[in-house]
Coordinates of C-alpha atoms in Angstrom, one line a residue:
Chain A
M264 CA 143.0 82.2 100.4
D265 CA 145.8 85.1 99.2
C266 CA 145.5 88.9 99.4
R267 CA 144.6 89.0 95.6
E268 CA 141.3 86.6 96.3
V269 CA 140.7 88.8 99.8
K270 CA 140.6 91.8 97.8
R271 CA 138.3 90.3 95.2
L272 CA 136.1 89.3 98.1
I273 CA 136.2 92.2 99.9
T274 CA 132.9 94.1 98.9
L275 CA 131.2 90.6 99.5
Y276 CA 132.5 90.1 103.0
V277 CA 131.5 93.6 104.0
D278 CA 128.2 93.1 102.8
G279 CA 127.8 89.8 104.4
E280 CA 127.5 87.9 101.3
L281 CA 129.9 85.5 101.9
D282 CA 129.2 81.6 102.7
A283 CA 130.3 80.5 105.9
S284 CA 133.4 78.7 104.7
E285 CA 134.5 81.6 102.4
N286 CA 134.0 83.9 105.4
R287 CA 136.1 82.0 108.0
D288 CA 138.9 81.9 105.5
M289 CA 138.3 85.5 105.3
V290 CA 138.4 86.4 108.9
E291 CA 141.6 84.0 109.2
H292 CA 143.3 86.2 106.3
I293 CA 142.6 89.4 107.8
S294 CA 143.6 88.4 111.1
M295 CA 147.2 88.0 109.7
C296 CA 147.5 90.2 106.9
E297 CA 147.7 94.1 107.9
S298 CA 147.2 95.3 104.3
C299 CA 144.1 93.3 103.8
Y300 CA 142.8 94.2 107.4
F301 CA 143.0 97.9 106.3
A302 CA 141.4 97.6 103.1
V303 CA 138.5 95.6 104.7
R304 CA 138.1 98.7 107.3
S305 CA 138.5 101.1 105.0
E306 CA 135.5 99.3 102.7
R307 CA 133.5 99.0 105.8
F308 CA 134.0 102.6 106.9
V309 CA 132.3 103.9 103.8
K310 CA 129.5 101.5 104.2
R311 CA 128.9 102.3 107.8
L312 CA 129.4 106.4 106.9
L313 CA 126.8 106.3 104.6
K314 CA 124.3 104.2 107.0
K315 CA 125.2 106.5 110.2
S316 CA 125.6 110.0 108.3
L317 CA 122.7 109.9 105.9
N318 CA 119.3 110.9 107.4
Y319 CA 116.4 110.8 105.7
E320 CA 114.0 113.5 105.4
E321 CA 110.2 113.7 105.5
P322 CA 108.5 113.8 102.3
P323 CA 106.7 117.2 101.7
L324 CA 103.3 117.1 103.0
G325 CA 101.5 118.1 99.6
L326 CA 103.4 115.2 98.1
V327 CA 102.0 112.9 100.8
S328 CA 98.4 114.2 100.4
R329 CA 98.7 113.8 96.6
I330 CA 99.5 110.3 96.5
N331 CA 97.0 109.3 99.2
D332 CA 94.7 111.0 97.2
M333 CA 95.7 109.0 94.2
Y334 CA 95.6 106.0 96.3
E335 CA 92.3 106.9 97.8
E336 CA 89.3 104.7 96.6
K337 CA 87.1 106.5 94.3
K338 CA 84.1 106.8 96.7
S339 CA 81.8 107.7 93.6
I340 CA 78.1 106.7 93.7
F341 CA 78.0 105.3 90.6
P342 CA 80.2 102.3 91.0
V343 CA 78.0 101.2 93.9
L344 CA 74.9 101.9 91.9
F345 CA 76.6 99.9 89.1
R346 CA 77.6 97.2 91.4
F347 CA 73.8 96.6 92.9
A348 CA 72.2 97.4 89.4
P349 CA 71.2 93.8 88.5
A350 CA 69.8 93.5 92.1
L351 CA 68.1 97.0 92.2
L352 CA 66.3 96.3 88.4
L353 CA 65.4 92.6 89.9
V354 CA 63.8 94.2 92.9
F355 CA 62.1 97.1 90.7
F356 CA 60.6 94.4 88.4
L357 CA 59.6 92.1 91.0
A358 CA 58.0 95.1 92.9
L359 CA 56.1 96.1 89.4
A360 CA 55.1 92.4 88.6
F361 CA 53.8 92.2 92.3
Y362 CA 52.0 95.4 92.0
H363 CA 50.6 94.2 88.6
K364 CA 49.7 91.0 90.1
M365 CA 47.9 92.3 93.1
N366 CA 46.1 95.0 90.5
Q367 CA 45.2 92.3 88.5
Q368 CA 44.0 90.4 91.0
R369 CA 42.1 92.8 92.8
L370 CA 39.0 92.9 90.0
D371 CA 38.4 88.8 89.3
N372 CA 39.1 88.2 93.1
K373 CA 36.3 90.8 93.7
I374 CA 34.2 89.6 91.2
F375 CA 34.6 85.8 92.1
R376 CA 33.7 86.5 95.6
T377 CA 31.0 88.8 94.9
I378 CA 29.2 86.2 93.0
T379 CA 30.1 83.0 94.8
N380 CA 28.8 84.9 97.8
P381 CA 25.7 86.7 96.7
P382 CA 23.5 88.7 99.3
L383 CA 20.6 86.4 100.2
S384 CA 17.6 88.3 99.9
A385 CA 16.4 91.1 97.8
S386 CA 13.8 94.3 98.8
V387 CA 11.2 95.7 96.8
S388 CA 13.5 98.9 96.2
D389 CA 16.4 96.8 95.0
V390 CA 14.3 95.4 92.5
N391 CA 12.8 98.6 91.4
K392 CA 16.5 100.2 91.2
F393 CA 17.7 97.1 89.2
F394 CA 14.8 97.7 86.7
S395 CA 15.4 101.2 86.3
I396 CA 19.2 100.7 85.5
F397 CA 19.2 97.7 83.3
K398 CA 15.9 98.6 81.8
N399 CA 16.9 97.9 77.8
S400 CA 18.1 94.4 79.4
T401 CA 16.0 93.0 81.7
D402 CA 14.0 91.3 79.3
R403 CA 17.1 89.6 78.1
L404 CA 18.5 89.1 81.6
F405 CA 15.3 86.9 83.0
I406 CA 12.4 86.6 80.5
N407 CA 14.2 85.8 77.5
K408 CA 11.9 84.0 75.4
N409 CA 14.4 81.8 74.0
S410 CA 15.8 80.7 77.3
S411 CA 16.6 77.3 78.0
P412 CA 13.3 75.5 79.7
N413 CA 16.2 74.5 82.1
I414 CA 17.0 77.7 83.4
K415 CA 14.3 79.0 86.1
F416 CA 14.6 82.4 87.6
V417 CA 15.0 82.6 91.1
G418 CA 15.6 86.1 92.3
L419 CA 17.6 89.3 92.0
R420 CA 19.4 91.9 94.2
Y421 CA 20.7 95.6 93.2
N422 CA 24.3 96.0 94.0
R423 CA 27.1 98.3 93.4
F424 CA 30.5 97.2 91.8
E425 CA 33.4 99.5 91.4
D426 CA 31.3 102.4 91.4
R427 CA 29.2 100.9 88.7
D428 CA 25.7 99.9 88.9
A429 CA 25.3 96.0 89.3
A430 CA 22.9 93.4 89.7
H431 CA 22.9 89.9 91.4
I432 CA 20.4 87.7 89.4
Y433 CA 19.8 83.9 90.9
Y434 CA 18.8 81.3 88.4
N435 CA 17.9 77.4 89.2
H436 CA 19.9 75.3 86.3
K437 CA 19.3 71.7 86.2
G438 CA 18.7 71.7 89.9
R439 CA 21.9 73.7 90.7
N440 CA 22.2 77.4 91.5
I441 CA 23.6 79.6 89.0
S442 CA 24.0 83.2 89.8
V443 CA 24.6 85.8 87.5
F444 CA 26.2 89.3 88.2
A445 CA 25.5 92.0 85.8
I446 CA 27.6 95.3 85.8
S447 CA 26.7 98.2 83.8
G448 CA 29.0 99.1 80.9
A449 CA 31.9 97.1 79.3
I450 CA 35.3 96.2 81.4
N451 CA 37.8 96.3 78.6
D452 CA 40.8 96.4 80.9
K453 CA 41.5 92.9 80.4
I454 CA 45.0 93.5 82.2
F455 CA 43.1 93.3 85.1
F456 CA 41.7 89.9 85.0
T457 CA 45.1 87.6 84.3
S458 CA 43.4 84.3 85.9
L459 CA 40.7 84.6 83.5
K460 CA 41.5 82.4 80.4
P461 CA 40.1 83.5 77.0
Y462 CA 37.2 81.2 76.4
K463 CA 34.8 81.8 73.5
G464 CA 34.4 85.4 71.6
N465 CA 34.1 88.1 74.3
S466 CA 34.2 85.4 77.1
F467 CA 36.9 84.6 79.7
I468 CA 36.9 81.8 81.9
T469 CA 38.2 80.9 85.4
S470 CA 37.8 78.7 88.3
R471 CA 38.4 78.8 92.0
D472 CA 37.6 76.6 94.8
G473 CA 35.4 74.2 92.6
K474 CA 33.5 76.9 91.0
N475 CA 33.7 78.3 87.5
L476 CA 33.3 81.8 86.4
L477 CA 32.4 83.1 83.1
L478 CA 33.1 86.5 82.2
S479 CA 31.5 88.1 79.4
S480 CA 31.6 91.6 78.0
D481 CA 29.6 93.9 75.8
K482 CA 29.4 97.8 75.7
D483 CA 26.4 98.2 77.7
I484 CA 26.8 95.3 80.1
T485 CA 29.2 92.9 81.7
Y486 CA 28.0 89.3 82.7
A487 CA 29.6 87.2 85.5
V488 CA 27.9 84.0 85.6
A489 CA 29.2 81.6 88.1
G490 CA 28.2 78.3 89.9
D491 CA 28.9 74.7 90.3
A492 CA 28.4 74.0 86.3
D493 CA 31.3 73.3 83.8
E494 CA 32.4 76.1 81.5
N495 CA 30.2 74.9 78.4
E496 CA 27.1 74.9 80.5
L497 CA 27.8 78.3 82.0
Y498 CA 28.5 79.5 78.3
E499 CA 24.9 78.0 77.4
I500 CA 23.1 79.8 80.1
L501 CA 25.1 82.9 79.3
S502 CA 24.0 82.6 75.7
S503 CA 20.3 81.9 76.6
L504 CA 20.4 85.3 78.7
R505 CA 21.5 87.3 76.1
Chain B
M75 CA 85.0 91.1 93.7
M76 CA 85.1 92.1 97.3
R77 CA 87.8 90.0 97.7
E78 CA 89.4 91.5 94.7
N79 CA 89.1 95.0 96.3
K80 CA 90.2 94.0 99.6
R81 CA 93.1 92.5 98.2
R82 CA 94.0 95.9 96.2
E83 CA 93.2 97.8 99.5
L84 CA 96.0 95.9 101.3
I85 CA 98.5 96.3 98.4
K86 CA 98.2 100.2 98.5
S87 CA 98.6 100.5 102.3
E88 CA 101.8 98.3 102.0
F89 CA 103.0 100.6 99.3
L90 CA 102.0 103.9 101.0
K91 CA 104.2 102.4 104.1
H92 CA 107.3 103.1 101.9
L93 CA 106.8 106.4 100.7
K94 CA 109.2 108.3 102.6
D95 CA 111.9 105.4 101.5
V96 CA 111.1 105.9 98.2
Y97 CA 110.8 109.8 98.4
N98 CA 114.8 109.7 99.9
L99 CA 115.7 107.3 97.2
C100 CA 114.2 109.8 94.6
L101 CA 116.0 112.4 96.1
Y102 CA 119.3 110.8 95.5
L103 CA 118.6 109.6 92.1
T104 CA 117.3 113.3 91.0
R105 CA 119.6 115.5 93.3
N106 CA 116.7 118.2 93.6
R107 CA 113.5 118.1 95.5
E108 CA 111.0 119.0 92.7
D109 CA 112.1 116.4 90.3
A110 CA 112.3 114.1 93.3
E111 CA 108.8 114.7 94.2
D112 CA 107.8 114.2 90.5
L113 CA 109.7 110.9 90.5
T114 CA 108.1 109.8 93.6
Q115 CA 104.5 110.4 92.4
E116 CA 105.3 108.6 89.0
T117 CA 106.7 105.7 91.0
F118 CA 103.3 105.3 92.8
A119 CA 101.3 106.0 89.9
R120 CA 102.9 103.2 87.9
A121 CA 102.9 100.9 91.1
L122 CA 98.9 101.6 91.2
E123 CA 98.5 101.0 87.7
Y124 CA 100.3 97.6 87.7
I125 CA 98.9 96.6 91.3
D126 CA 97.8 93.5 90.1
S127 CA 101.2 92.6 88.9
Y128 CA 102.3 92.7 92.7
T129 CA 102.0 89.8 94.9
P130 CA 101.0 91.0 98.4
N131 CA 103.5 90.8 101.2
T132 CA 106.7 90.3 99.1
N133 CA 108.8 93.1 99.7
A134 CA 107.1 96.2 98.7
K135 CA 109.9 98.1 98.9
A136 CA 112.0 96.7 96.5
Y137 CA 109.2 96.6 94.3
L138 CA 108.8 100.2 94.4
F139 CA 112.4 100.7 94.2
R140 CA 112.5 99.0 91.1
I141 CA 109.8 101.3 89.7
A142 CA 111.7 104.2 90.9
T143 CA 115.0 103.5 89.6
T144 CA 113.5 102.2 86.3
T145 CA 111.7 105.6 85.6
F146 CA 114.4 107.5 86.5
Y147 CA 116.8 105.7 84.3
N148 CA 114.3 106.0 81.4
N149 CA 113.4 109.4 81.8
Q150 CA 117.2 110.0 81.8
S151 CA 117.5 108.0 78.7
K152 CA 114.7 110.1 77.2
S153 CA 116.2 113.8 77.8
N154 CA 119.7 112.2 77.4
T155 CA 121.4 114.6 79.8
E156 CA 122.3 113.7 82.9
Q157 CA 121.6 117.5 84.1
N158 CA 124.8 119.3 85.3
H159 CA 126.5 116.3 86.8
L160 CA 128.7 118.2 89.2
E161 CA 126.6 121.3 89.4
F162 CA 124.2 120.5 91.7
R163 CA 122.7 122.3 94.8
S164 CA 122.8 120.5 98.3
F165 CA 119.1 119.7 98.9
T166 CA 119.7 119.9 102.7
E167 CA 119.0 123.0 104.4
N168 CA 122.1 124.4 106.1
D169 CA 120.4 123.9 109.7
G170 CA 123.6 123.8 111.6
S171 CA 123.9 120.2 111.3
E172 CA 127.5 120.4 110.3
I173 CA 128.6 120.9 113.9
I174 CA 126.7 117.8 115.0
G175 CA 129.2 115.4 116.3
R176 CA 132.2 117.5 117.2
D177 CA 132.3 116.4 120.8
L178 CA 135.2 113.6 120.4
T179 CA 135.7 112.9 123.6
L180 CA 132.8 110.6 124.3
I181 CA 133.8 108.7 121.3
E182 CA 136.5 105.5 121.6
D183 CA 136.5 104.0 118.9
E184 CA 138.5 105.8 116.2
E185 CA 136.3 105.0 113.2
E186 CA 133.2 105.7 114.8
R187 CA 134.8 109.1 116.0
F188 CA 135.7 109.9 112.3
I189 CA 132.3 109.1 111.0
R190 CA 130.9 111.6 113.4
E191 CA 133.2 113.9 112.0
Y192 CA 131.0 114.0 108.8
S193 CA 127.8 115.8 109.0
S194 CA 125.0 114.4 107.1
R195 CA 125.2 117.2 104.8
E196 CA 128.9 116.6 103.6
V197 CA 128.0 112.9 103.3
E198 CA 125.2 113.7 101.2
R199 CA 127.2 116.0 99.1
L200 CA 129.9 113.2 98.7
L201 CA 127.2 110.9 97.3
L202 CA 125.8 113.0 95.2
N203 CA 128.9 113.8 93.3
L204 CA 128.9 110.0 92.3
S205 CA 127.3 109.1 89.2
F206 CA 123.6 107.7 89.0
E207 CA 124.7 104.0 89.0
H208 CA 127.2 104.7 92.0
R209 CA 124.8 106.5 94.1
S210 CA 121.9 104.3 93.9
I211 CA 123.5 101.4 94.4
L212 CA 125.2 102.7 97.5
I213 CA 121.8 103.8 98.6
L214 CA 120.4 100.1 98.0
A215 CA 123.3 98.0 99.8
D216 CA 124.3 100.6 102.4
I217 CA 121.4 102.3 103.7
E218 CA 118.8 100.4 102.6
E219 CA 120.7 97.2 103.0
F220 CA 119.3 95.0 100.7
S221 CA 121.0 91.9 99.5
Y222 CA 122.9 91.3 96.5
E223 CA 119.8 89.2 95.0
E224 CA 117.1 92.0 96.0
I225 CA 119.7 94.8 94.4
S226 CA 120.0 92.7 90.9
K227 CA 116.4 92.3 90.7
I228 CA 115.7 95.9 91.8
L229 CA 118.1 97.3 89.0
N230 CA 117.8 94.6 86.9
I231 CA 121.5 93.6 86.5
P232 CA 123.1 90.3 87.3
I233 CA 124.6 89.7 90.6
G234 CA 128.0 89.8 89.4
T235 CA 127.4 93.2 88.0
V236 CA 126.1 94.3 91.6
M237 CA 129.1 93.3 93.3
S238 CA 131.5 94.9 90.6
R239 CA 129.4 97.9 90.4
L240 CA 129.3 98.1 94.1
S241 CA 132.9 98.0 94.6
R242 CA 133.5 100.6 92.1
A243 CA 130.8 102.9 93.6
R244 CA 132.8 102.5 97.1
S245 CA 135.9 103.3 95.5
A246 CA 134.7 106.5 94.1
L247 CA 133.1 107.5 97.5
K248 CA 136.6 107.0 99.1
K249 CA 138.0 109.0 96.3
E250 CA 135.7 111.8 97.1
L251 CA 136.4 111.7 100.9
L252 CA 140.1 111.9 100.1
K253 CA 139.6 114.8 97.8
R254 CA 137.7 116.6 100.7
E255 CA 140.3 115.5 103.3
E256 CA 142.7 117.2 101.1
T257 CA 140.8 120.5 100.7
I258 CA 140.7 120.3 104.6
R259 CA 144.4 120.1 105.0
R260 CA 145.2 122.8 102.6
E261 CA 142.8 125.2 104.3
S262 CA 143.9 124.7 107.6
N263 CA 147.5 124.2 107.7
G264 CA 147.4 121.2 110.3
E265 CA 146.8 123.2 113.4
N266 CA 143.7 121.4 114.3
I267 CA 144.5 118.5 116.4
V268 CA 141.6 116.6 115.3
R269 CA 142.3 117.2 111.8
L270 CA 145.6 115.8 112.2
D271 CA 144.1 112.4 113.2
R272 CA 141.8 112.5 110.4
E273 CA 144.4 113.0 108.0
S274 CA 146.5 110.3 109.5
F275 CA 143.3 107.5 109.3
V276 CA 142.5 108.7 106.1
N277 CA 146.2 108.1 104.9
N278 CA 146.2 105.2 106.7
K279 CA 143.3 103.4 105.9
L280 CA 141.5 104.7 103.0
R281 CA 144.3 104.8 100.9
N282 CA 144.7 100.8 101.3

């Protein structure tokens, strides 16, 4: 390595950028050549002067806080809401559906339970009440001239249902027990009877625990006919009662 | 989504660790505090804007320095004025630091002693007299001690250019040093022994 090459490589040498063999040649040369030795020292001096003399100062607090603010994640409520929006919506609709379902089940459950577990006896006052309330329809209910010869009236009991007057009437049809639940007025809000499927005309049918329930509503009275009979039989009974 | 957020948070904290270094680089680039603050803020804003292009744990400081120097260079080109190249105010307050290091008896090494002769403010002044290219490369190589490869990435120049520019920058700084020594010599009539020592050092070593 000659002086010209050494001078060319001085910067690299001082910055530790030479490879091992170049470094060795360099050291060898400057240990013998005073001029190159001083050149290296002078270069290194400048490097060390900067490193040792220059002190970095602390950035102003205002700047630090501005940059920290800039880097702070915006803790807005909206992104969080947006992130959970699908889940929240789902929960909302599930809750709505559940509420609805509960409401729906409320009435038809009640009717079903009432009609499939009717009270067993009726007192005289029950019968009186029943006649006073269902006066117009009593003939139709159990002394229908056109009623099927297969249907035998067994008994009745006055009742109340959802703040309305109601009555249980028991029949025997072809040896099977049929109960009719008569509720004053119409139940128009069919939304509460989801498990009831449209059957014929104003009628709806549902079945639970092996028993069928036929519900039919007109403006004066709502009938719920239930028993061991199939839906066609129940409809036949209902038609003969009207 | 959570993982992505966590990644971003990690990068942010990595960036913020270098705030002081970035600010000081900006100080030497812009040569005044107000512009340095603006440049630092712009640098961090850009780093945030392009946060996804940074891979975590890959030399965040070099990444930020690259943004800072590029931003500074672009701003300079836009205004097209390296404002008052030689007329600038030193940004170091006169806090008496000039007399620090005057006790020379404890220092054996001649070079070390000579280095201590210079106050931080003096060196800062010398450095600030250099061009943007020279002062930025000296900060990167001599203060931050980045490798040539890293510098070439930060400044977006070939390694050969890093080497030649660094060599010229050091020569320029040597010239500034000699100028300063010249002034001191003229002012002091050579009465001070320390100054004579320094003079001979400069003459012998720096002129090579």
